[in-house]
CSV table of N, CA and C in Angstrom, one decimal:
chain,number,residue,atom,x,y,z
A,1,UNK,N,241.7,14.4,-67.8
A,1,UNK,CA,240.8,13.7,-67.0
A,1,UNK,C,241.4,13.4,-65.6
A,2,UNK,N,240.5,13.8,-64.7
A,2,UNK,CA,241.4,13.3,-63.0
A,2,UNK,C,240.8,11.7,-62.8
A,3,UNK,N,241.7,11.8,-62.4
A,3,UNK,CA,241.8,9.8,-61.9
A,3,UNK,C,240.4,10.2,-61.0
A,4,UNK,N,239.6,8.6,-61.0
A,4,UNK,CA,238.5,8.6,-59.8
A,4,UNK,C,239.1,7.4,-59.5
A,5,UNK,N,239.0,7.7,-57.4
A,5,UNK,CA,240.0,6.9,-56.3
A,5,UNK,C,239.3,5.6,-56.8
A,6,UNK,N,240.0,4.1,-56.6
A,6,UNK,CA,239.8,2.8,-56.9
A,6,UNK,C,239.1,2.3,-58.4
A,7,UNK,N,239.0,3.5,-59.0
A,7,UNK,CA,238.6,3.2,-60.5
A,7,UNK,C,239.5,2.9,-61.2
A,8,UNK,N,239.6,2.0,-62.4
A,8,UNK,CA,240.4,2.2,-63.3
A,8,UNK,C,241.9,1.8,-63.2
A,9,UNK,N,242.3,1.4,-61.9
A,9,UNK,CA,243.9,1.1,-61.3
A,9,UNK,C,244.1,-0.4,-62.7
A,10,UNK,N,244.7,-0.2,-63.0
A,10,UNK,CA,245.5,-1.0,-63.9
A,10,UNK,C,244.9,-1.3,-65.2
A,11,UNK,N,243.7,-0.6,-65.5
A,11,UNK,CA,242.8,-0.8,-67.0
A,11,UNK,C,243.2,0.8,-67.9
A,12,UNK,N,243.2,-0.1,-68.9
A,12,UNK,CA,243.7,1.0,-70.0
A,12,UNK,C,242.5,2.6,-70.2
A,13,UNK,N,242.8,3.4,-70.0
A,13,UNK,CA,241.6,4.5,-70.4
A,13,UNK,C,242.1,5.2,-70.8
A,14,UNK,N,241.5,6.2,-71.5
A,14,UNK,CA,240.9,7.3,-72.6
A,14,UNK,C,240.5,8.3,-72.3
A,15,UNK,N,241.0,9.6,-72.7
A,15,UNK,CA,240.1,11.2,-72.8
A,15,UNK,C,239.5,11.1,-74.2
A,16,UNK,N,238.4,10.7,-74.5
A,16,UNK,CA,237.6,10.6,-75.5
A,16,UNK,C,237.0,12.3,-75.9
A,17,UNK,N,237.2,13.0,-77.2
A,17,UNK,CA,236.6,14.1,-77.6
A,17,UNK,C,235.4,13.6,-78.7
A,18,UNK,N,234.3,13.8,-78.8
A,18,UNK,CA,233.5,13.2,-79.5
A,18,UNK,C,232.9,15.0,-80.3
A,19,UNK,N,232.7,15.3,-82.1
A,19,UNK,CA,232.9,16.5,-82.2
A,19,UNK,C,231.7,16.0,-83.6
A,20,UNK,N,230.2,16.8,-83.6
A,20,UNK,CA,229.5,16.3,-84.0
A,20,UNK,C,229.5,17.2,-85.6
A,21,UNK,N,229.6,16.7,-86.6
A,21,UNK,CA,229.4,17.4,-87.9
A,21,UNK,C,229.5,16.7,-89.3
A,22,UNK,N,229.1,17.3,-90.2
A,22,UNK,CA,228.5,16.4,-91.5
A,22,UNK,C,229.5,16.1,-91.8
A,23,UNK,N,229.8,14.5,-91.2
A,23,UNK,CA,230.7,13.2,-91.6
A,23,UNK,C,229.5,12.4,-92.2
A,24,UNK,N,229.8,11.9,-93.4
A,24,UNK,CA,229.1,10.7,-94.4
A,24,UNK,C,229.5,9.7,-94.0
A,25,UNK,N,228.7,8.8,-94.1
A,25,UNK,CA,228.8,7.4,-93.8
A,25,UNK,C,230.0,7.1,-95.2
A,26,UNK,N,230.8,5.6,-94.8
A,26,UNK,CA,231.9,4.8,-95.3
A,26,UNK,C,232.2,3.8,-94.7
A,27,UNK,N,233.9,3.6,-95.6
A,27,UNK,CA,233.9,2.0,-95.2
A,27,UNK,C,234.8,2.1,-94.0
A,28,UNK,N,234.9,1.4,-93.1
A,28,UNK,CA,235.9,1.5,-92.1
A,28,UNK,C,236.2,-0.3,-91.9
A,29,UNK,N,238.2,0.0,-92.3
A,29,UNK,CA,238.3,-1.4,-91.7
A,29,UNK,C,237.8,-1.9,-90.4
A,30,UNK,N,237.8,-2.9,-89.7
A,30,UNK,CA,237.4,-3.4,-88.6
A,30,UNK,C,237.9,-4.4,-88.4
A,31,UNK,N,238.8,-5.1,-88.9
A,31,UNK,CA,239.3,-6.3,-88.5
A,31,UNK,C,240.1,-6.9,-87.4
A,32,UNK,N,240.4,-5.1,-86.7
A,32,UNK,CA,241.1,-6.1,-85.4
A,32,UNK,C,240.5,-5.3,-84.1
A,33,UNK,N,239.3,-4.6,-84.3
A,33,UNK,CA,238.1,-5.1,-83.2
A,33,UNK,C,237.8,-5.6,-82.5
A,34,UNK,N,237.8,-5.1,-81.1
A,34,UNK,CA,237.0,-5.6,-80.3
A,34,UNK,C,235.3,-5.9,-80.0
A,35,UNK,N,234.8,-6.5,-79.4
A,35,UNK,CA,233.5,-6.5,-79.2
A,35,UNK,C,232.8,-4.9,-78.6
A,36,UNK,N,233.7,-4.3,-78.0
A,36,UNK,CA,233.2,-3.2,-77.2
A,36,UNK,C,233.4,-2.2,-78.0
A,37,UNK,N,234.9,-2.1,-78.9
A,37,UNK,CA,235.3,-1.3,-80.1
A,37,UNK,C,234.2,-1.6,-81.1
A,38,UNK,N,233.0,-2.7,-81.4
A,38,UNK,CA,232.5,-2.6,-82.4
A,38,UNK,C,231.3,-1.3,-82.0
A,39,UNK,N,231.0,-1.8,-80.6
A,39,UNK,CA,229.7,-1.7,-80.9
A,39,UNK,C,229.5,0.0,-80.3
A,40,UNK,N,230.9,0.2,-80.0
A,40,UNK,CA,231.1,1.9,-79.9
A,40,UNK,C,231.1,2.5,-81.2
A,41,UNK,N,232.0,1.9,-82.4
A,41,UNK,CA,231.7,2.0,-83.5
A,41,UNK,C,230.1,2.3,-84.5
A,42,UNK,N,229.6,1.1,-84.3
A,42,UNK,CA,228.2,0.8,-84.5
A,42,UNK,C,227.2,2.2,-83.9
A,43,UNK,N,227.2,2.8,-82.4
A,43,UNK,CA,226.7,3.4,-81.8
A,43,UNK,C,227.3,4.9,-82.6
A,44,UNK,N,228.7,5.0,-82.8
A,44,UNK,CA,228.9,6.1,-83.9
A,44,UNK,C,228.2,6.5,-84.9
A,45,UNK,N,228.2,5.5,-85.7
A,45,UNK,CA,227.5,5.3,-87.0
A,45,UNK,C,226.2,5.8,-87.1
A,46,UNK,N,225.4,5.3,-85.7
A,46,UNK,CA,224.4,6.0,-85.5
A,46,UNK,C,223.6,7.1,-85.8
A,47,UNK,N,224.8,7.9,-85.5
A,47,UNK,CA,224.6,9.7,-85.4
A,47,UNK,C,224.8,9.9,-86.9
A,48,UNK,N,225.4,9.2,-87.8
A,48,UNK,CA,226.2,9.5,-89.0
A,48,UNK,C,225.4,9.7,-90.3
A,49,UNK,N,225.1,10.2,-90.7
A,49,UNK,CA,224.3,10.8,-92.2
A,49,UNK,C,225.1,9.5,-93.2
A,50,UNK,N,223.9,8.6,-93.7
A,50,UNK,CA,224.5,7.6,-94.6
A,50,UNK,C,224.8,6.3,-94.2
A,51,UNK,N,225.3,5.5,-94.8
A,51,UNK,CA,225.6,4.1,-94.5
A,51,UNK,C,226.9,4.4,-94.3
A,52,UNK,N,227.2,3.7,-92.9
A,52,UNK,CA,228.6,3.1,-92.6
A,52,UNK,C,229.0,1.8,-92.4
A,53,UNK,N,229.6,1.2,-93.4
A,53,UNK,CA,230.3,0.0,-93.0
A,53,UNK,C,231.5,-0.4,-92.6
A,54,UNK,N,231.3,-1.4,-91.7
A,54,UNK,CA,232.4,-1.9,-91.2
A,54,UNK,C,232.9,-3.1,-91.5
A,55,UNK,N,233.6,-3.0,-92.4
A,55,UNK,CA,234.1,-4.6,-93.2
A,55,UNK,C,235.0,-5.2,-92.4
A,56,UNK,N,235.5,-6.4,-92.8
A,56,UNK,CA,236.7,-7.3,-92.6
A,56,UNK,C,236.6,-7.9,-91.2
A,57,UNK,N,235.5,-8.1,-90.7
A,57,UNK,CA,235.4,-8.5,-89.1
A,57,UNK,C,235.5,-9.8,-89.1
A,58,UNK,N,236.5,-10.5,-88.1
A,58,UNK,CA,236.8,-11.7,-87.8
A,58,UNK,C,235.7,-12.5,-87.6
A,59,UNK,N,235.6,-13.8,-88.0
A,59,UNK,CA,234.4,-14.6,-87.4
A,59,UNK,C,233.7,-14.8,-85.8
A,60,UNK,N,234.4,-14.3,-85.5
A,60,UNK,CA,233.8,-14.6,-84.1
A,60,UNK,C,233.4,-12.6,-83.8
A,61,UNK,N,234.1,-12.0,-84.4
A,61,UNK,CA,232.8,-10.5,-84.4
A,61,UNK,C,232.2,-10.4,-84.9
A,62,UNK,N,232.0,-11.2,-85.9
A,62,UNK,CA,230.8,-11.1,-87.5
A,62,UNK,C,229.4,-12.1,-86.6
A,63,UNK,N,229.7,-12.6,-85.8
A,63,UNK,CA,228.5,-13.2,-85.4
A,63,UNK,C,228.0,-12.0,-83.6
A,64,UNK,N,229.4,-11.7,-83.5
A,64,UNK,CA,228.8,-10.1,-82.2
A,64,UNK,C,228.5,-9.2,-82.8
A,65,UNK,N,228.5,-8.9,-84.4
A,65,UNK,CA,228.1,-8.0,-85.0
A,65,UNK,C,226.3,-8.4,-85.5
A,66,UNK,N,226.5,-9.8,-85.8
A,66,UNK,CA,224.8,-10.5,-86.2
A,66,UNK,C,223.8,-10.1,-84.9
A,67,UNK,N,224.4,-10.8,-83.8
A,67,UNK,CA,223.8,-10.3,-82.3
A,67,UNK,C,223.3,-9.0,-82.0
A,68,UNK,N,224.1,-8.0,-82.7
A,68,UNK,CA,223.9,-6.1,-82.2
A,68,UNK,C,222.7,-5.6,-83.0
A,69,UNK,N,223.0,-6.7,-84.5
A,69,UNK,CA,221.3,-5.7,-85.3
A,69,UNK,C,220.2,-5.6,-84.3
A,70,UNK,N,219.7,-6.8,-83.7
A,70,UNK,CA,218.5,-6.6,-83.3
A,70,UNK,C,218.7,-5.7,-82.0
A,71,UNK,N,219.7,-5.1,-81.4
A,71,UNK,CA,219.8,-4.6,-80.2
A,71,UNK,C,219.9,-3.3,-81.0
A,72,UNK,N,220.3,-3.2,-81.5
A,72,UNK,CA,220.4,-1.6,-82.5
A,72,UNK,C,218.9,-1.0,-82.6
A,73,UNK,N,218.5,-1.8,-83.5
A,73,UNK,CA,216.9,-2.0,-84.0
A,73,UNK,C,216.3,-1.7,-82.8
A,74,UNK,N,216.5,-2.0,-81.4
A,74,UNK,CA,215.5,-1.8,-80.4
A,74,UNK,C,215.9,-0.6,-80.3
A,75,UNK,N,216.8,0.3,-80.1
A,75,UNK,CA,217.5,1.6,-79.9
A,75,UNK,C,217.2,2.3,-81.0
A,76,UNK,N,215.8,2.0,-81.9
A,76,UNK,CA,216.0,2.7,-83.6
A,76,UNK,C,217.1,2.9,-84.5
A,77,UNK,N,218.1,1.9,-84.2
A,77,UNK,CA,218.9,2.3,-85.3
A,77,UNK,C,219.1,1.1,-86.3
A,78,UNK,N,218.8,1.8,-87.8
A,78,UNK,CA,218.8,0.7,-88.9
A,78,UNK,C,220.5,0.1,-89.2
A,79,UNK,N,220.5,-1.5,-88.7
A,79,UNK,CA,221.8,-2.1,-89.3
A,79,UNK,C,221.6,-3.4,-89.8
A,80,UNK,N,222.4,-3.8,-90.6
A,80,UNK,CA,222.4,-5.4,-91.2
A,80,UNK,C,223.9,-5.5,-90.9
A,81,UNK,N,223.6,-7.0,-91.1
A,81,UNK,CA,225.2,-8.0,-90.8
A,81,UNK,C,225.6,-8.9,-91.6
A,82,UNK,N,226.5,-8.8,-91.8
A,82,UNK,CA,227.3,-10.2,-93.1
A,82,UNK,C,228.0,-11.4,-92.5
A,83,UNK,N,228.7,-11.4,-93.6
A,83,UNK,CA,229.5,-12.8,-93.5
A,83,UNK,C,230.7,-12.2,-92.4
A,84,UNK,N,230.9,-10.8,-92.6
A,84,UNK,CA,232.1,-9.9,-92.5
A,84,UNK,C,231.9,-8.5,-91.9
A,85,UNK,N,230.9,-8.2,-92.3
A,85,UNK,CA,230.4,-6.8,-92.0
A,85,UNK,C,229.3,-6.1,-91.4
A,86,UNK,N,229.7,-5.3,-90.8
A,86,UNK,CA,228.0,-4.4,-90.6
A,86,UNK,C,228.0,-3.4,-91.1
A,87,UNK,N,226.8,-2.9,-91.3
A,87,UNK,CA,226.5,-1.7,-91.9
A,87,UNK,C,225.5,-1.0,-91.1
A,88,UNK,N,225.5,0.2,-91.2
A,88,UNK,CA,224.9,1.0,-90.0
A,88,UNK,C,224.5,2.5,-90.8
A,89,UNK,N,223.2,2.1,-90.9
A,89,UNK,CA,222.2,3.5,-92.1
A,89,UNK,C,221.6,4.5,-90.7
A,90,UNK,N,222.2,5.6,-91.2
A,90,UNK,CA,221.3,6.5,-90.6
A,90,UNK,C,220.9,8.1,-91.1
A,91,UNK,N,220.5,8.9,-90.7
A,91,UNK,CA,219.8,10.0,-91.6
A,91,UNK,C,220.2,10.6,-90.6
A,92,UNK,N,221.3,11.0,-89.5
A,92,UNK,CA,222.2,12.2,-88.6
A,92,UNK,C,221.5,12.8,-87.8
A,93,UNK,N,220.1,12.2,-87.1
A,93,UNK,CA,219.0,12.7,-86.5
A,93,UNK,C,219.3,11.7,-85.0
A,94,UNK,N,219.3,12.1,-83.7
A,94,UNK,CA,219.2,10.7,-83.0
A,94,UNK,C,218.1,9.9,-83.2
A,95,UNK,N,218.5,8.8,-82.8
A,95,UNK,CA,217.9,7.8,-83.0
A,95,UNK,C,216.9,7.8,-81.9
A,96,UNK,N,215.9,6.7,-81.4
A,96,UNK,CA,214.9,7.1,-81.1
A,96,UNK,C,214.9,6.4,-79.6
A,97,UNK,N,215.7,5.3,-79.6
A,97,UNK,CA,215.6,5.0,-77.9
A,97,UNK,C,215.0,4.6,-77.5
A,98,UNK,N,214.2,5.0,-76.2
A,98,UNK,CA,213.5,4.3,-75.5
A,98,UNK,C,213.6,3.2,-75.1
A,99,UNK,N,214.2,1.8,-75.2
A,99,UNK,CA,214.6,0.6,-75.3
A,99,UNK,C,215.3,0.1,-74.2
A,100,UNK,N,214.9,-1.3,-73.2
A,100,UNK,CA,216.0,-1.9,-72.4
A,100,UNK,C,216.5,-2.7,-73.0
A,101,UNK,N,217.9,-3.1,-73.2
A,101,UNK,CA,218.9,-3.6,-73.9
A,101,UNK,C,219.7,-4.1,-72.8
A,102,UNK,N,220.1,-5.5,-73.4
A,102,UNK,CA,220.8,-6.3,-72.1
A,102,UNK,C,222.1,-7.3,-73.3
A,103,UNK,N,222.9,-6.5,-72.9
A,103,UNK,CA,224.5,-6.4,-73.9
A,103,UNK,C,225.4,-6.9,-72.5
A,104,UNK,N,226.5,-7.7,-73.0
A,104,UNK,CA,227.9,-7.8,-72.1
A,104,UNK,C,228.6,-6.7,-71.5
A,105,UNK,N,229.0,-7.3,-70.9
A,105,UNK,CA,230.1,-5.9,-70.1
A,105,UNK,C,230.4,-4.9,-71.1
A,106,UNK,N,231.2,-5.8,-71.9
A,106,UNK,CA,232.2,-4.8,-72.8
A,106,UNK,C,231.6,-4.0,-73.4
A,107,UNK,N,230.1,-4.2,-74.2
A,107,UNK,CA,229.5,-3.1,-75.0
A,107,UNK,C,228.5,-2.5,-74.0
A,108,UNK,N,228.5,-2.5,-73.5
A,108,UNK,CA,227.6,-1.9,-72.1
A,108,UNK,C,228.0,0.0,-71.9
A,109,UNK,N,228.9,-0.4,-72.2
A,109,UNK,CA,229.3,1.8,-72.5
A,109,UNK,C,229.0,2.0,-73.6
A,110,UNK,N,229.1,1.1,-74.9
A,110,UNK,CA,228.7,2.3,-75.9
A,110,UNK,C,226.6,2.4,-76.1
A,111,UNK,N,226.4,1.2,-75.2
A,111,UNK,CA,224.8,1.6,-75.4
A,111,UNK,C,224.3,2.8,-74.4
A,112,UNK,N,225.1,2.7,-73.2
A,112,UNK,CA,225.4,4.0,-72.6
A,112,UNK,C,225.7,5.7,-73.4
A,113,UNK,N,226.2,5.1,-73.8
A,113,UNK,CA,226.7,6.3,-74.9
A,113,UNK,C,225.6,6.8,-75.5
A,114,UNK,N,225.0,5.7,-76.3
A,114,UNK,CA,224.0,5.6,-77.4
A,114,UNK,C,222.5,6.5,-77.0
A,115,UNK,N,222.8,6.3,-75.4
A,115,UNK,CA,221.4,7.0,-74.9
A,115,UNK,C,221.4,8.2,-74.6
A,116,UNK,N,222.9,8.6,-74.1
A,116,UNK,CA,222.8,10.2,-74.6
A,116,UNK,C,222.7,10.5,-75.4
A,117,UNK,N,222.6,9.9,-76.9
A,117,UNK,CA,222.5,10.7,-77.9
A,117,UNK,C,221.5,10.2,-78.7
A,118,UNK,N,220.5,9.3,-77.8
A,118,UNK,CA,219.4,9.0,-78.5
A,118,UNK,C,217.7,10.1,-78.1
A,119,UNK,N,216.9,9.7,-78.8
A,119,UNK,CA,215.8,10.8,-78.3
A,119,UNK,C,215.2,10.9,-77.3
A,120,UNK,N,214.9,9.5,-76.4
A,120,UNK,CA,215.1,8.9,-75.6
A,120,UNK,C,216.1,8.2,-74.8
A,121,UNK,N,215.8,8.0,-73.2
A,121,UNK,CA,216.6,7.2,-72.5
A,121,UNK,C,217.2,5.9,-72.9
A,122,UNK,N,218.2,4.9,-73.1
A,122,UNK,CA,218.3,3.9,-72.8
A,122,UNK,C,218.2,3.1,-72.0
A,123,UNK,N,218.0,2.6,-71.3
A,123,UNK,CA,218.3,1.6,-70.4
A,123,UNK,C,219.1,0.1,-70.7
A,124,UNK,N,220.4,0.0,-69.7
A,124,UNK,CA,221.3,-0.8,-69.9
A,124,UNK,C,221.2,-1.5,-69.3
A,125,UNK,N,221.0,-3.4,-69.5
A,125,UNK,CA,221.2,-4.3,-68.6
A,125,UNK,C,222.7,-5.0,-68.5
A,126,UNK,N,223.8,-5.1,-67.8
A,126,UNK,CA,224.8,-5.7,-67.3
A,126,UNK,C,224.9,-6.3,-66.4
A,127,UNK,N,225.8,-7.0,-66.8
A,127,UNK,CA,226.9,-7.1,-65.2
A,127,UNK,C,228.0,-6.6,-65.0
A,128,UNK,N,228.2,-5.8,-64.4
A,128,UNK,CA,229.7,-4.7,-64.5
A,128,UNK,C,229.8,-4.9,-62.9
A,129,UNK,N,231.6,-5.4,-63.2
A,129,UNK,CA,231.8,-5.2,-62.1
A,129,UNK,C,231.7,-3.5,-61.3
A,130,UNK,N,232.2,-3.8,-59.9
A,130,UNK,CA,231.7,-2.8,-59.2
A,130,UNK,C,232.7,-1.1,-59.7
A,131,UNK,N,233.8,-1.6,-59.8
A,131,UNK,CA,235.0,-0.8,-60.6
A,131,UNK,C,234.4,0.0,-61.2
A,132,UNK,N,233.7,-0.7,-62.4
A,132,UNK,CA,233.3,-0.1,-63.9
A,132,UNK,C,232.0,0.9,-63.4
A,133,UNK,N,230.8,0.2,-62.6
A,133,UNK,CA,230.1,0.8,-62.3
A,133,UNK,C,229.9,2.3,-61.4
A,134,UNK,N,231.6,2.4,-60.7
A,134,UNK,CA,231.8,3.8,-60.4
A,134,UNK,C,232.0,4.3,-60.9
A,135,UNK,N,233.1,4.3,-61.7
A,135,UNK,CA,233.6,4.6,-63.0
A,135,UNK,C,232.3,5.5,-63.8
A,136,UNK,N,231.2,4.4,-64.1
A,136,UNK,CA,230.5,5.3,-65.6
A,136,UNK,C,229.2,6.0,-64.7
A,137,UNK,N,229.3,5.9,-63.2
A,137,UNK,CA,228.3,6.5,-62.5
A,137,UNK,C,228.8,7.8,-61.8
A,138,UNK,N,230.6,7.9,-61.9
A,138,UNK,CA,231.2,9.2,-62.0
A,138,UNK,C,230.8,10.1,-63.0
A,139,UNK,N,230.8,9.2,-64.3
A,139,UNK,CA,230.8,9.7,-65.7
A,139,UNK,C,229.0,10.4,-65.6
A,140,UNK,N,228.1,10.0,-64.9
A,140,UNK,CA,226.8,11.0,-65.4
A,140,UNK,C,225.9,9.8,-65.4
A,141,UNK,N,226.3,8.4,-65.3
A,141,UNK,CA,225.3,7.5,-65.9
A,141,UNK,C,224.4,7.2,-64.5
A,142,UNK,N,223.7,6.1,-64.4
A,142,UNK,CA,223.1,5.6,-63.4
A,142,UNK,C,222.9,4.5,-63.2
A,143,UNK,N,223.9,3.3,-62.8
A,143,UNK,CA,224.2,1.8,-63.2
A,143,UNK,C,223.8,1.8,-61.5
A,144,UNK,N,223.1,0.8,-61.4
A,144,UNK,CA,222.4,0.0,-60.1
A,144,UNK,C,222.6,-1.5,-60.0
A,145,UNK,N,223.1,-1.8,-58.7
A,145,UNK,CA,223.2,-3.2,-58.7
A,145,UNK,C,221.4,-3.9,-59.4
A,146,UNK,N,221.8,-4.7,-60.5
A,146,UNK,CA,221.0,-5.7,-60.9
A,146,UNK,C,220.1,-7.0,-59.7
């Protein structure tokens, strides 16, 4: 990946390979999760043939995981939430999209994500700083000041 100028200077990043093929849904620990790690997770699961759960989530992600069903659900993707867990059903078709969705910073890329691989556009409401928003507007996206 080539560095983009004033992007990124002191934040951790990633050459992410994403490689699409019949993975079944399962359990995946999750307990030391982040909010942005969930919901990139969750947005995986998406694409995934079967139920994927993500157990063991700390109280304070088990209620950012309660928060995502209905944001999922607007993006067509079937999930429930627990005490602990989410679970994320899908049949390995994209999901259907169309949806404006207004998530925090941190999960604001994987709904990004979600829309390239949904049947439909996304649309992402944030607040990203201005860094981030060159950043994922290098990457192909199209983030506009709010």
């Amino acid at each position: 990946m080539r560095p983009i100028a004033g992007v990124g200077e002191g934040e951790p990043m990633a050459d992410l390979r994403l490689i699409a093929g019949p993975m079944p849904g399962g359990e995946v620990a999750a307990g030391d999760l982040t909010q942005g790690e969930l919901a990139l997770a969750a947005v995986a699961a998406a694409r995934t043939p079967g139920t994927t759960t993500l157990r063991g989530l700390a109280p304070g992600l088990a209620r950012t995981a309660t928060a995502l069903v209905p944001v999922l659900a607007a993006c067509g993707v079937s999930a429930t939430a627990g005490a602990d867990v989410l679970a994320v059903t899908a049949d390995g078709r994209p999901p259907a999209g169309g949806a404006t969705v207004t998530v925090g910073a941190e999960m604001a890329p994987a709904f990004l994500a979600l829309g390239t691989a949904a049947a439909r556009p996304i649309a992402v409401r944030t607040d990203l700083g201005p860094n981030a928003a060159r950043l994922l507007n290098a990457l192909g996206a199209a983030v506009t000041p709010g």
